[in-house]
Short mmCIF file of C-alpha atoms in Angstrom, two decimals:
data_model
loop_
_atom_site.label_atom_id
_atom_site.label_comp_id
_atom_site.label_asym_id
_atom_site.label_seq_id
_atom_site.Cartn_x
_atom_site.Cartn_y
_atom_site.Cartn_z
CA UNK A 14 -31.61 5.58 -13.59
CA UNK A 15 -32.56 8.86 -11.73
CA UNK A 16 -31.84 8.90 -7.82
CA UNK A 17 -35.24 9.36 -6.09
CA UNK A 18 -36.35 12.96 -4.49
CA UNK A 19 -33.51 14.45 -1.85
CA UNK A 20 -33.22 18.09 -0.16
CA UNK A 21 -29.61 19.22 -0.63
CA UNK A 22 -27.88 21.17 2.33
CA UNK A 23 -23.96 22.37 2.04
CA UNK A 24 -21.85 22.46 5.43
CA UNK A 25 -19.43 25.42 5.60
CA UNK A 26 -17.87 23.51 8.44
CA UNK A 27 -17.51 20.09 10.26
CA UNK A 28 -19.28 21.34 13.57
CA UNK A 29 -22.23 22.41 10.63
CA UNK A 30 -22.62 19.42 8.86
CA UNK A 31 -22.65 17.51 12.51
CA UNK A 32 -25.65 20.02 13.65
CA UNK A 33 -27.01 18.98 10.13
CA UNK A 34 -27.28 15.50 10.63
CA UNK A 35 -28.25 15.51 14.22
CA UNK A 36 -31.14 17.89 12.68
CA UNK A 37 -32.05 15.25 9.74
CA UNK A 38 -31.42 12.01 11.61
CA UNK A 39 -30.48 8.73 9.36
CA UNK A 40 -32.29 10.55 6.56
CA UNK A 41 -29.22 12.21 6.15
CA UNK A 42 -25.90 11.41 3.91
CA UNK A 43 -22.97 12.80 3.81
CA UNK A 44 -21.64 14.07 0.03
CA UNK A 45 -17.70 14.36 -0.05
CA UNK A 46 -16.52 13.17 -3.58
CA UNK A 47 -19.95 11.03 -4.99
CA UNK A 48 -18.12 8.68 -5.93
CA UNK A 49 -19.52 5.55 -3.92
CA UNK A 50 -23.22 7.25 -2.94
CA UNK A 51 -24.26 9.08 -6.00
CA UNK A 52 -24.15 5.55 -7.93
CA UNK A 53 -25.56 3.70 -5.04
CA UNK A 54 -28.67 6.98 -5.14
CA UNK A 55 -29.05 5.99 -9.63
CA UNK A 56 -29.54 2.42 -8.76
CA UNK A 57 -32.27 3.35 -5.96
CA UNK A 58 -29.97 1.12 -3.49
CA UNK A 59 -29.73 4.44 -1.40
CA UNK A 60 -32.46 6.61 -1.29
CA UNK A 61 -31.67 9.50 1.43
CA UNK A 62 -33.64 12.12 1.74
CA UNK A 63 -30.85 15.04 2.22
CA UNK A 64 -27.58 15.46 1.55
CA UNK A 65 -25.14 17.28 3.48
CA UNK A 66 -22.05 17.97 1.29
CA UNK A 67 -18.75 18.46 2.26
CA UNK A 68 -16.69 18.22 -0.35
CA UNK A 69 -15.98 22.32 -0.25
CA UNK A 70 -14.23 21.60 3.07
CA UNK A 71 -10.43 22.61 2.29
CA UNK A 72 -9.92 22.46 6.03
CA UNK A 73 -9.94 18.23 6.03
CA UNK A 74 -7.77 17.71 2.78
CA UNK A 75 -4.16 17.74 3.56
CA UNK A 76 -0.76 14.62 4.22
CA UNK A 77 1.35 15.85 7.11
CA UNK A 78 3.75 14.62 9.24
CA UNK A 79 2.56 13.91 13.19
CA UNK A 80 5.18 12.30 14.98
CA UNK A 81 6.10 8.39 14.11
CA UNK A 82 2.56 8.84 12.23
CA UNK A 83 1.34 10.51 8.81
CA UNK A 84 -2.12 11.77 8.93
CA UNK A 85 -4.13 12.37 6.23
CA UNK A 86 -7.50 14.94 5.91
CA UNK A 87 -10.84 12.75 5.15
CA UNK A 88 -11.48 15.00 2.15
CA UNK A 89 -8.06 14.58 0.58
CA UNK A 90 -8.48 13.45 -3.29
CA UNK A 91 -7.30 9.76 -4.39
CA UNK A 92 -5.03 12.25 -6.76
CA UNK A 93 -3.36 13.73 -4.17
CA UNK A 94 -3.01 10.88 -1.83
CA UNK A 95 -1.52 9.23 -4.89
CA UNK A 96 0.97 12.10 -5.69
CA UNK A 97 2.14 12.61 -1.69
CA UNK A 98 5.34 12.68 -1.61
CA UNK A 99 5.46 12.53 2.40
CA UNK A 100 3.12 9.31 1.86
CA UNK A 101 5.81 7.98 -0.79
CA UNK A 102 8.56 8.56 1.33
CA UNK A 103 7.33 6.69 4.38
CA UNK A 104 4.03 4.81 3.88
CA UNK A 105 4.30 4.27 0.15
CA UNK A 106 1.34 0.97 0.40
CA UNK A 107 -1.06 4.19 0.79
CA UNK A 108 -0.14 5.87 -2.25
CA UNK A 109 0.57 3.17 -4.00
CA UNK A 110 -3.07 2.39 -3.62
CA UNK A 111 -4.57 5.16 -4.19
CA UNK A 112 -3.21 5.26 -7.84
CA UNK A 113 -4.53 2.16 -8.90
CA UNK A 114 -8.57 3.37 -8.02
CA UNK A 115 -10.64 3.91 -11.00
CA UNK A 116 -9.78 6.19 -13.57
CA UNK A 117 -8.30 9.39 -13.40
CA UNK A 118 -11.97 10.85 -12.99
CA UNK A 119 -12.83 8.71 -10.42
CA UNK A 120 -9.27 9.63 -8.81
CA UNK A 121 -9.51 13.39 -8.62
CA UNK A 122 -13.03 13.33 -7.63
CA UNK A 123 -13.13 10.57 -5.09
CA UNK A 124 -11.58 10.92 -1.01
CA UNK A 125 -10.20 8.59 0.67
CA UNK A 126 -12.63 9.26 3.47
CA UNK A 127 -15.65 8.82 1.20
CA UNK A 128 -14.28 5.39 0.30
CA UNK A 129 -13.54 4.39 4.00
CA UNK A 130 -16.54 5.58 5.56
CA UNK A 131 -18.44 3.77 2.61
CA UNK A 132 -17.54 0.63 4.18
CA UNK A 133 -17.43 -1.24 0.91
CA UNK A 134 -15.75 -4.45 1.22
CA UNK A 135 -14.71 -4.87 -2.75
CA UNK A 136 -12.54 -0.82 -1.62
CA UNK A 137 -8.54 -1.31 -2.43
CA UNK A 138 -7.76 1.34 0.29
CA UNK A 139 -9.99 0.20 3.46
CA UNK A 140 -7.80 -3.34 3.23
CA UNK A 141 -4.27 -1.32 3.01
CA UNK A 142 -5.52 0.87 6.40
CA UNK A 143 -6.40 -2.35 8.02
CA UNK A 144 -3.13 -4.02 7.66
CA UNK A 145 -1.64 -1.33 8.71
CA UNK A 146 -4.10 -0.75 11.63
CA UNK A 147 -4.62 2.57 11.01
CA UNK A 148 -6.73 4.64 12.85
CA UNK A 149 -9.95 7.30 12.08
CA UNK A 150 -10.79 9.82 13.64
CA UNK A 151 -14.50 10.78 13.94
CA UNK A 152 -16.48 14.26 14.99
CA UNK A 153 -19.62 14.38 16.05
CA UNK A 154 -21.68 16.60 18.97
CA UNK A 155 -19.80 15.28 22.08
CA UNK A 156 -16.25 15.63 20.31
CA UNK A 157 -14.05 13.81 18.42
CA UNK A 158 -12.96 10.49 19.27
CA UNK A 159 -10.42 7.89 17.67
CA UNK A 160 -11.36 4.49 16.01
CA UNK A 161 -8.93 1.74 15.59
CA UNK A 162 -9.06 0.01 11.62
CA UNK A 163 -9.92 -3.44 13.48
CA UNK A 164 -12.88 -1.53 15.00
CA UNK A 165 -13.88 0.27 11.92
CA UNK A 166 -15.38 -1.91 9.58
CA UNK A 167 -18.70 -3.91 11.33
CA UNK A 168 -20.67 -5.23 8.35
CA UNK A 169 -21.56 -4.31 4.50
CA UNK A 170 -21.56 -1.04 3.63
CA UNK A 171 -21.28 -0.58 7.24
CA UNK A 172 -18.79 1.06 9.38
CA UNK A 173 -18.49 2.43 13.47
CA UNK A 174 -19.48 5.67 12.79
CA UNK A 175 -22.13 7.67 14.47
CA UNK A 176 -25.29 8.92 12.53
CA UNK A 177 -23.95 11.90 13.67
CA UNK A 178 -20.22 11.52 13.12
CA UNK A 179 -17.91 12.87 10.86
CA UNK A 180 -14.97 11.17 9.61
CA UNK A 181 -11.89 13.82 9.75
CA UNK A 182 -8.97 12.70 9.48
CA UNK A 183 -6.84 9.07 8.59
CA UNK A 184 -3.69 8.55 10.28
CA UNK A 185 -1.27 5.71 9.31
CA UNK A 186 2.30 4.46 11.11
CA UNK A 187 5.56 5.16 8.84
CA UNK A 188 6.63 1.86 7.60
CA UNK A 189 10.34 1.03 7.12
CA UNK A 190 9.82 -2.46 5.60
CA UNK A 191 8.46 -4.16 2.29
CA UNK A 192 5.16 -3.95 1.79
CA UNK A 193 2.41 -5.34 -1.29
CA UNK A 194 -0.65 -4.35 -2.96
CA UNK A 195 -1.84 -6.83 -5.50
CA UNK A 196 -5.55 -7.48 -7.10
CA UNK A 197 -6.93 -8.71 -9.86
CA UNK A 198 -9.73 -7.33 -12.20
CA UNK A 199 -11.30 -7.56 -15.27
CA UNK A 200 -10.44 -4.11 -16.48
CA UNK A 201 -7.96 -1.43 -15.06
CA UNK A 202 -11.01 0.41 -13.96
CA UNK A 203 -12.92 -2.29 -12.36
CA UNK A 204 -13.32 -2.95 -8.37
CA UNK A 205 -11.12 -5.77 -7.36
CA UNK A 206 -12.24 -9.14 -8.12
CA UNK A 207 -9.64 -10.10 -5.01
CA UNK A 208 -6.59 -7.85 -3.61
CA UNK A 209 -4.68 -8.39 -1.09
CA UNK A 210 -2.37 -6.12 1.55
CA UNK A 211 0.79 -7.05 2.84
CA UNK A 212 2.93 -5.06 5.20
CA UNK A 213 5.78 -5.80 7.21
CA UNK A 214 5.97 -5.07 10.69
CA UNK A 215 8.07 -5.99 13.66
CA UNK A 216 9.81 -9.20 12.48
CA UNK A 217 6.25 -10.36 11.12
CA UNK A 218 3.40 -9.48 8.50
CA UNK A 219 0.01 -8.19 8.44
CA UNK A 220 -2.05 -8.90 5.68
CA UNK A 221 -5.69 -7.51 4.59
CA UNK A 222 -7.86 -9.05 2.09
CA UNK A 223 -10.31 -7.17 -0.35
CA UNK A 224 -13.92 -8.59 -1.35
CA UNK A 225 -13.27 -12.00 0.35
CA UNK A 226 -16.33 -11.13 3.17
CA UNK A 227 -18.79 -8.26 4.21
CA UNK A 228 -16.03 -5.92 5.25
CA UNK A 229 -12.64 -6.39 4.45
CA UNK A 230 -10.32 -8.31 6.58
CA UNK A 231 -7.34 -9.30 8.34
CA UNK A 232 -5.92 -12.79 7.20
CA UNK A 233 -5.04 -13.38 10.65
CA UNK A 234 -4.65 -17.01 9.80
CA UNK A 235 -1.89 -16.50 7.36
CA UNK A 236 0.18 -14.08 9.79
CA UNK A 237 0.40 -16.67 12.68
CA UNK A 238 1.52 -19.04 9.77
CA UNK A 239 4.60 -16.52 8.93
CA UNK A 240 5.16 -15.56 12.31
CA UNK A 241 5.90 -19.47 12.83
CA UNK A 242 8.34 -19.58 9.99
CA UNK A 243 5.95 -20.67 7.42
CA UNK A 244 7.27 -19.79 3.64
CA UNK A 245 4.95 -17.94 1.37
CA UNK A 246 3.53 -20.34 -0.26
CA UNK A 247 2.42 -22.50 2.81
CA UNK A 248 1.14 -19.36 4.67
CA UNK A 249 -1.43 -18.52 1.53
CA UNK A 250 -2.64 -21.59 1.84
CA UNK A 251 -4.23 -20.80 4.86
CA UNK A 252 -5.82 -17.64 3.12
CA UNK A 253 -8.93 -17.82 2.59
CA UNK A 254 -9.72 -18.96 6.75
CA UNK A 255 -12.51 -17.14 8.62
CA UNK A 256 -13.28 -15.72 5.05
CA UNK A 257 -16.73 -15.60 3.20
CA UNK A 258 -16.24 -14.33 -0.53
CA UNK A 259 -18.81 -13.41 -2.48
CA UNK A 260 -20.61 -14.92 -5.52
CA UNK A 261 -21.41 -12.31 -8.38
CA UNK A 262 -22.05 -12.05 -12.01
CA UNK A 263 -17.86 -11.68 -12.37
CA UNK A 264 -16.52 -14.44 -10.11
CA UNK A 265 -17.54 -16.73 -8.04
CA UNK A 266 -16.82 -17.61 -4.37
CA UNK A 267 -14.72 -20.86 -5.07
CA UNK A 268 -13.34 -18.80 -7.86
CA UNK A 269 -12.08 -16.06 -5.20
CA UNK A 270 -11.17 -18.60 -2.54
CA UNK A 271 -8.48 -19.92 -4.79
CA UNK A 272 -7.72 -16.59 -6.48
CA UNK A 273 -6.83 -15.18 -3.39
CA UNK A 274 -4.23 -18.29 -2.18
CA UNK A 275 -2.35 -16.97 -5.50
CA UNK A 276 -2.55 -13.05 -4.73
CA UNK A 277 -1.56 -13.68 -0.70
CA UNK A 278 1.35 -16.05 -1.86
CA UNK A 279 2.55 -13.34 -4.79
CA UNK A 280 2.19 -10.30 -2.07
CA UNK A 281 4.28 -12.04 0.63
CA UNK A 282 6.87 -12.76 -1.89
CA UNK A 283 6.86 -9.35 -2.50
CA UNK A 284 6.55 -7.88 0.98
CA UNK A 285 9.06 -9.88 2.30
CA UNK A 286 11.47 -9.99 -0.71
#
């Protein structure tokens, strides 16, 4: 299909494209890679009527060190988040991640801060950032200002940020311990029937769960379980608590609830060795 009628703007800067929104209200998108709007635009499931693009930006792609954290620019490519060898050295889950997205295409085209801010719940990267409980940091006219992971994500397609916001920068803790990224799909390509995050942290695990609810979530349930000394396999079957999978023309929610039991169990294993 064709997307419906838009004006197209280009930001030379982040303080421009936050005077450009302000100036176009919600009638405004933000274009960094396409990847998630553009097909949302084809299918007339977003119709906005101007785009601000970003994606010429240099400025917010970059992985550098900062402190006991490694931050990473909004408008840094899946490719190069992928292929960062500060990332592999001390939060590999990240890279690790962004590797398996879509196809090569998809992966030099696509940033990770397109795919957070999208706020899509079936994402492989917005579950890793929440088990890690990273945080985002967002410009807009008053300043910037820092949102925790848990914060992040409010509904479908959804996230914390501002009409007027721009999301700048990732930033994610070094990890020392095991760690898992698991999902299954039909094809190598395809969004995640069910993945699942699990990092090690402090003695304990966190664990974050992809396309088991509107945004993706924490398995808090399953964490108190191995904090209390619960093995693997008892702790996943607490997995799919507080969760609300979908039903689609590829799975269907029973199918995911139990789907997901196998993927926590198989990621602890992993993360925990």
């Amino acid at each position: 299909m064709i997307p419906a009628k838009f004006d197209y703007e280009r930001a030379d800067s982040v303080g421009a494209a936050v005077a450009l929104l302000q100036q176009h209200g919600d009638d405004a998108k933000l274009l960094a890679g396409g990847h998630s709007l553009l097909p949302l635009m084809k299918l007339r499931l977003a119709s906005p009527g101007v785009l601000v693009d970003i994606g010429r930006l240099s400025d917010l792609s970059y992985v550098r060190e900062d402190g006991d954290h490694v931050a990473i620019g909004a408008l840094t490519r899946h490719h190069d988040v992928a292929n960062a060898a500060l990332l592999d050295e001390h939060c590999p889950i990240v890279s690790h991640t962004a590797g398996l997205i879509g196809d090569p295409q998809v992966r030099h085209m696509g940033t990770i801060g397109g795919s957070v801010a999208h706020g899509d719940p079936a994402g492989d990267l917005p579950s890793v950032l929440l088990a890690l409980d990273a945080d985002f940091t967002a410009q807009g006219p008053n300043g910037t200002r820092t949102i925790a992971a848990g914060d992040f994500f409010t509904s479908l397609f959804d996230t914390a940020l501002e009409d007027d916001e721009v999301l700048t920068e990732i930033s994610v803790p070094k990890t020392d311990g095991g760690w898992s990224y698991l999902k299954f799909n039909r094809r190598a390509q395809d969004w995640a029937l069910v993945g699942v995050a699990a990092v090690r942290s402090n003695g304990g695990v966190h664990v974050g769960l992809t396309n088991m609810g509107l945004t993706p979530l924490r398995a808090s349930a399953v964490e108190e379980a191995v904090s209390g000394g619960a093995d693997p396999a008892t702790a996943a079957a607490r997995a799919d608590f507080g969760t609300s999978p979908p039903s689609d023309a590829f799975a269907s929610a029973e199918y995911r609830t139990e789907l997901v039991k196998v993927l926590v169990r198989r990621a602890l294993e992993e993360a925990l060795g």
